[in-house]
Short mmCIF file of C-alpha atoms in Angstrom, two decimals:
data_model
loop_
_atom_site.label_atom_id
_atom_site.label_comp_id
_atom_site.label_asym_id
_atom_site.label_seq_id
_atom_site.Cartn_x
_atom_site.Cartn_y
_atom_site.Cartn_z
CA UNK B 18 70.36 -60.51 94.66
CA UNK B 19 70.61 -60.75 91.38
CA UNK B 20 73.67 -60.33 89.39
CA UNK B 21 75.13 -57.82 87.00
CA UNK B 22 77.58 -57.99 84.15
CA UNK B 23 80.29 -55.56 82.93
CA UNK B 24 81.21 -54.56 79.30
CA UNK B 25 85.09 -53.38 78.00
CA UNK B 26 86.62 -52.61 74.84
CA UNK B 27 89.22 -54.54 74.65
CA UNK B 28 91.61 -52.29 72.78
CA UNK B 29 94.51 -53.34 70.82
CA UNK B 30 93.39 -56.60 71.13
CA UNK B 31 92.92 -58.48 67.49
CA UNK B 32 91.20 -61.47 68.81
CA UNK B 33 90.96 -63.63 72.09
CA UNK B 34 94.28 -65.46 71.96
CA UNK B 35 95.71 -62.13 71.96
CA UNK B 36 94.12 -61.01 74.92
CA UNK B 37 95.07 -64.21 76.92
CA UNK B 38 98.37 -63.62 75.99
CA UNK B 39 98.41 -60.15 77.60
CA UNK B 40 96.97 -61.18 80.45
CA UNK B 41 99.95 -63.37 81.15
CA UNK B 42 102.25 -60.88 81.25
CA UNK B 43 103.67 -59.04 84.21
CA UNK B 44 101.65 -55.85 84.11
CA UNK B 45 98.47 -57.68 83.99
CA UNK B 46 98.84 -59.41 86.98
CA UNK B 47 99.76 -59.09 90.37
CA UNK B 48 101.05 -61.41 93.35
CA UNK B 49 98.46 -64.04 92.90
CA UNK B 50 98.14 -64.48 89.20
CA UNK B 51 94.75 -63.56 88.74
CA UNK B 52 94.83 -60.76 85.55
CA UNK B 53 93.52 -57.08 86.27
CA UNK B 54 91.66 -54.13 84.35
CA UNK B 55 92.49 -50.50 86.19
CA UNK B 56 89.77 -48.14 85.76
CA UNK B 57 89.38 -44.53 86.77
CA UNK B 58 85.98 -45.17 88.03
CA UNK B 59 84.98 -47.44 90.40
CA UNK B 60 81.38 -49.18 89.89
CA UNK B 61 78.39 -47.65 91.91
CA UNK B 62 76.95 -50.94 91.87
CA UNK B 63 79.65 -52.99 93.16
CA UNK B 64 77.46 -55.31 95.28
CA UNK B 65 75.82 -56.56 92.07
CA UNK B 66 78.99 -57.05 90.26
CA UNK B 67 80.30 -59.26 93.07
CA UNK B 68 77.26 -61.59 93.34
CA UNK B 69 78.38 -63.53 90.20
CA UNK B 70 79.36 -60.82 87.81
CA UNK B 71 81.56 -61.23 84.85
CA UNK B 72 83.32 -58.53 82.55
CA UNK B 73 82.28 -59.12 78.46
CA UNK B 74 85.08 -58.35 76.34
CA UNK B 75 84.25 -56.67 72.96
CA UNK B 76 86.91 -57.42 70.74
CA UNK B 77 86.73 -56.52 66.88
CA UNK B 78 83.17 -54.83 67.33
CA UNK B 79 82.06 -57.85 69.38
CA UNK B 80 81.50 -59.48 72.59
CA UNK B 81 83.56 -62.87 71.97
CA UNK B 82 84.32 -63.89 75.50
CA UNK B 83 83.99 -63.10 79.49
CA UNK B 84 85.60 -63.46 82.77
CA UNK B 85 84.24 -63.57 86.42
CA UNK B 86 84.92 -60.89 88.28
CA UNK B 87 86.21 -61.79 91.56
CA UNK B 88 87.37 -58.60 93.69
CA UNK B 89 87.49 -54.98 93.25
CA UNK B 90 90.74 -53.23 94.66
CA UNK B 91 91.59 -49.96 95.19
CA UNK B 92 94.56 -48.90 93.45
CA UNK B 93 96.35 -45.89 93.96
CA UNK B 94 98.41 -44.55 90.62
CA UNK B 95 102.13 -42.74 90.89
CA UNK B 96 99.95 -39.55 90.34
CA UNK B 97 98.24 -39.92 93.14
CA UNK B 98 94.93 -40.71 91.86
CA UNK B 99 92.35 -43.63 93.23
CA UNK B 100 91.65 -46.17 90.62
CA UNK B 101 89.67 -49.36 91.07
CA UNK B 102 91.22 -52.52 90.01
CA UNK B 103 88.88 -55.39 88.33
CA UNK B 104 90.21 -58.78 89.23
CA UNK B 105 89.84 -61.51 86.93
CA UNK B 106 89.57 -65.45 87.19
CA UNK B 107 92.53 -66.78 84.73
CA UNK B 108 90.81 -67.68 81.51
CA UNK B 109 88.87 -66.61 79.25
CA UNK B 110 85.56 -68.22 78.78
CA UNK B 111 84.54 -67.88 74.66
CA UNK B 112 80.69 -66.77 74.06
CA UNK B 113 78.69 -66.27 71.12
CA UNK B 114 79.32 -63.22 69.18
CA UNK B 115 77.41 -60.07 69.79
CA UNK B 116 78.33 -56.67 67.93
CA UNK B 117 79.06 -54.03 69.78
CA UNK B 118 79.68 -50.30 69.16
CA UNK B 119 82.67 -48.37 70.18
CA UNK B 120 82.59 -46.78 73.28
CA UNK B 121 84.42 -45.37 76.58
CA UNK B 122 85.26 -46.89 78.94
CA UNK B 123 82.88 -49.95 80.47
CA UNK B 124 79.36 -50.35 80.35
CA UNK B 125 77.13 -52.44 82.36
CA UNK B 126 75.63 -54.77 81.19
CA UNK B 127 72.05 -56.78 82.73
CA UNK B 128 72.31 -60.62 82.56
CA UNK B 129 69.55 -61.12 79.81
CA UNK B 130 71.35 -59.15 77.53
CA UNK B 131 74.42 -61.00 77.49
CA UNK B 132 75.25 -63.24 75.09
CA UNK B 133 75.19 -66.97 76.13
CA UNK B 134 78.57 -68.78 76.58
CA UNK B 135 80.04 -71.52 73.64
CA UNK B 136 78.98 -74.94 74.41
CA UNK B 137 81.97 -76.92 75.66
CA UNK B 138 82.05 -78.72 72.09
CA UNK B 139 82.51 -75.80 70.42
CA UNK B 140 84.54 -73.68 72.56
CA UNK B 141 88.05 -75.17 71.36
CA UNK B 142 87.14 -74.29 67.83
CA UNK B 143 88.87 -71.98 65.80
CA UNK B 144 87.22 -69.05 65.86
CA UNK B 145 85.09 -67.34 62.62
CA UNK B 146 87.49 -64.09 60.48
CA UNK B 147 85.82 -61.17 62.80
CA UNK B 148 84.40 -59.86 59.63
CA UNK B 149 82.63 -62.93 59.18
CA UNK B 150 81.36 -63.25 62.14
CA UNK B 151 80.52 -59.69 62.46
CA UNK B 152 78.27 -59.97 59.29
CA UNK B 153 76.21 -62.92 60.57
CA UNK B 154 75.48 -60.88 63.87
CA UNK B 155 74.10 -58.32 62.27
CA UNK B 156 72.05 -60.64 60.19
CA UNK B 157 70.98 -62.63 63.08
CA UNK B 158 72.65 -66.19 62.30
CA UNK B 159 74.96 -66.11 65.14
#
């Protein structure tokens, strides 16, 4: 079976540092230290998902990194209300750029239209001003 791929706004979030931090905290995580994404609605195609699936995180306008997903959970909120928890692997894995509209929610999103991850070399750089790197998307360099 072949796998499939989630997309999330990652909102407030002003660059991939900051979202690592955040995931470190308390509410992001649970007993076993793996970080979490609550969502009111839980993924029709959850068997895909779970055969290798990561979630993309669009941050600035563009994908710039992913996670594998490892479980989905149900969650119940205080009002009540069934939610489905994402959980993460720890750690963010960088990819290349891809702009992104705004939009609700998550997305999926099929395999061949995810951007590839960093090479290893360049993964510990510092990354391009999201403007920047926003403008060479668009124009195709990156």
């Amino acid at each position: 079976m072949n796998h499939l791929n989630l997309v999330k706004l990652s909102v407030g979030t002003e660059s991939v540092e900051g979202l690592a931090d955040w995931q470190k905290t308390q509410s992001a995580q649970i007993d076993d230290g793996c970080p979490r994404h609550v969502t009111r609605m839980w993924p029709k195609r959850e068997k895909e998902i779970l055969a290798g699936g990561s979630i993309f995180w669009v941050i600035k306008g563009a994908i710039q990194a992913r996670q594998p997903i490892l479980r989905l959970e149900e969650q119940i909120g205080s009002d009540g209300i069934r939610r489905c928890a994402i959980v993460l692997a720890p750690g963010l894995i960088r990819t290349q750029s891809a702009l992104r509209r705004p939009f609700q929610g998550w997305r999926y999103l099929k395999p061949e239209d995810s951007p590839p991850d960093l090479p290893q070399s360049r993964a510990e750089e510092e990354p391009l001003p999201a403007e920047l790197a926003s403008k060479l998307a668009e124009i195709g360099v990156i």
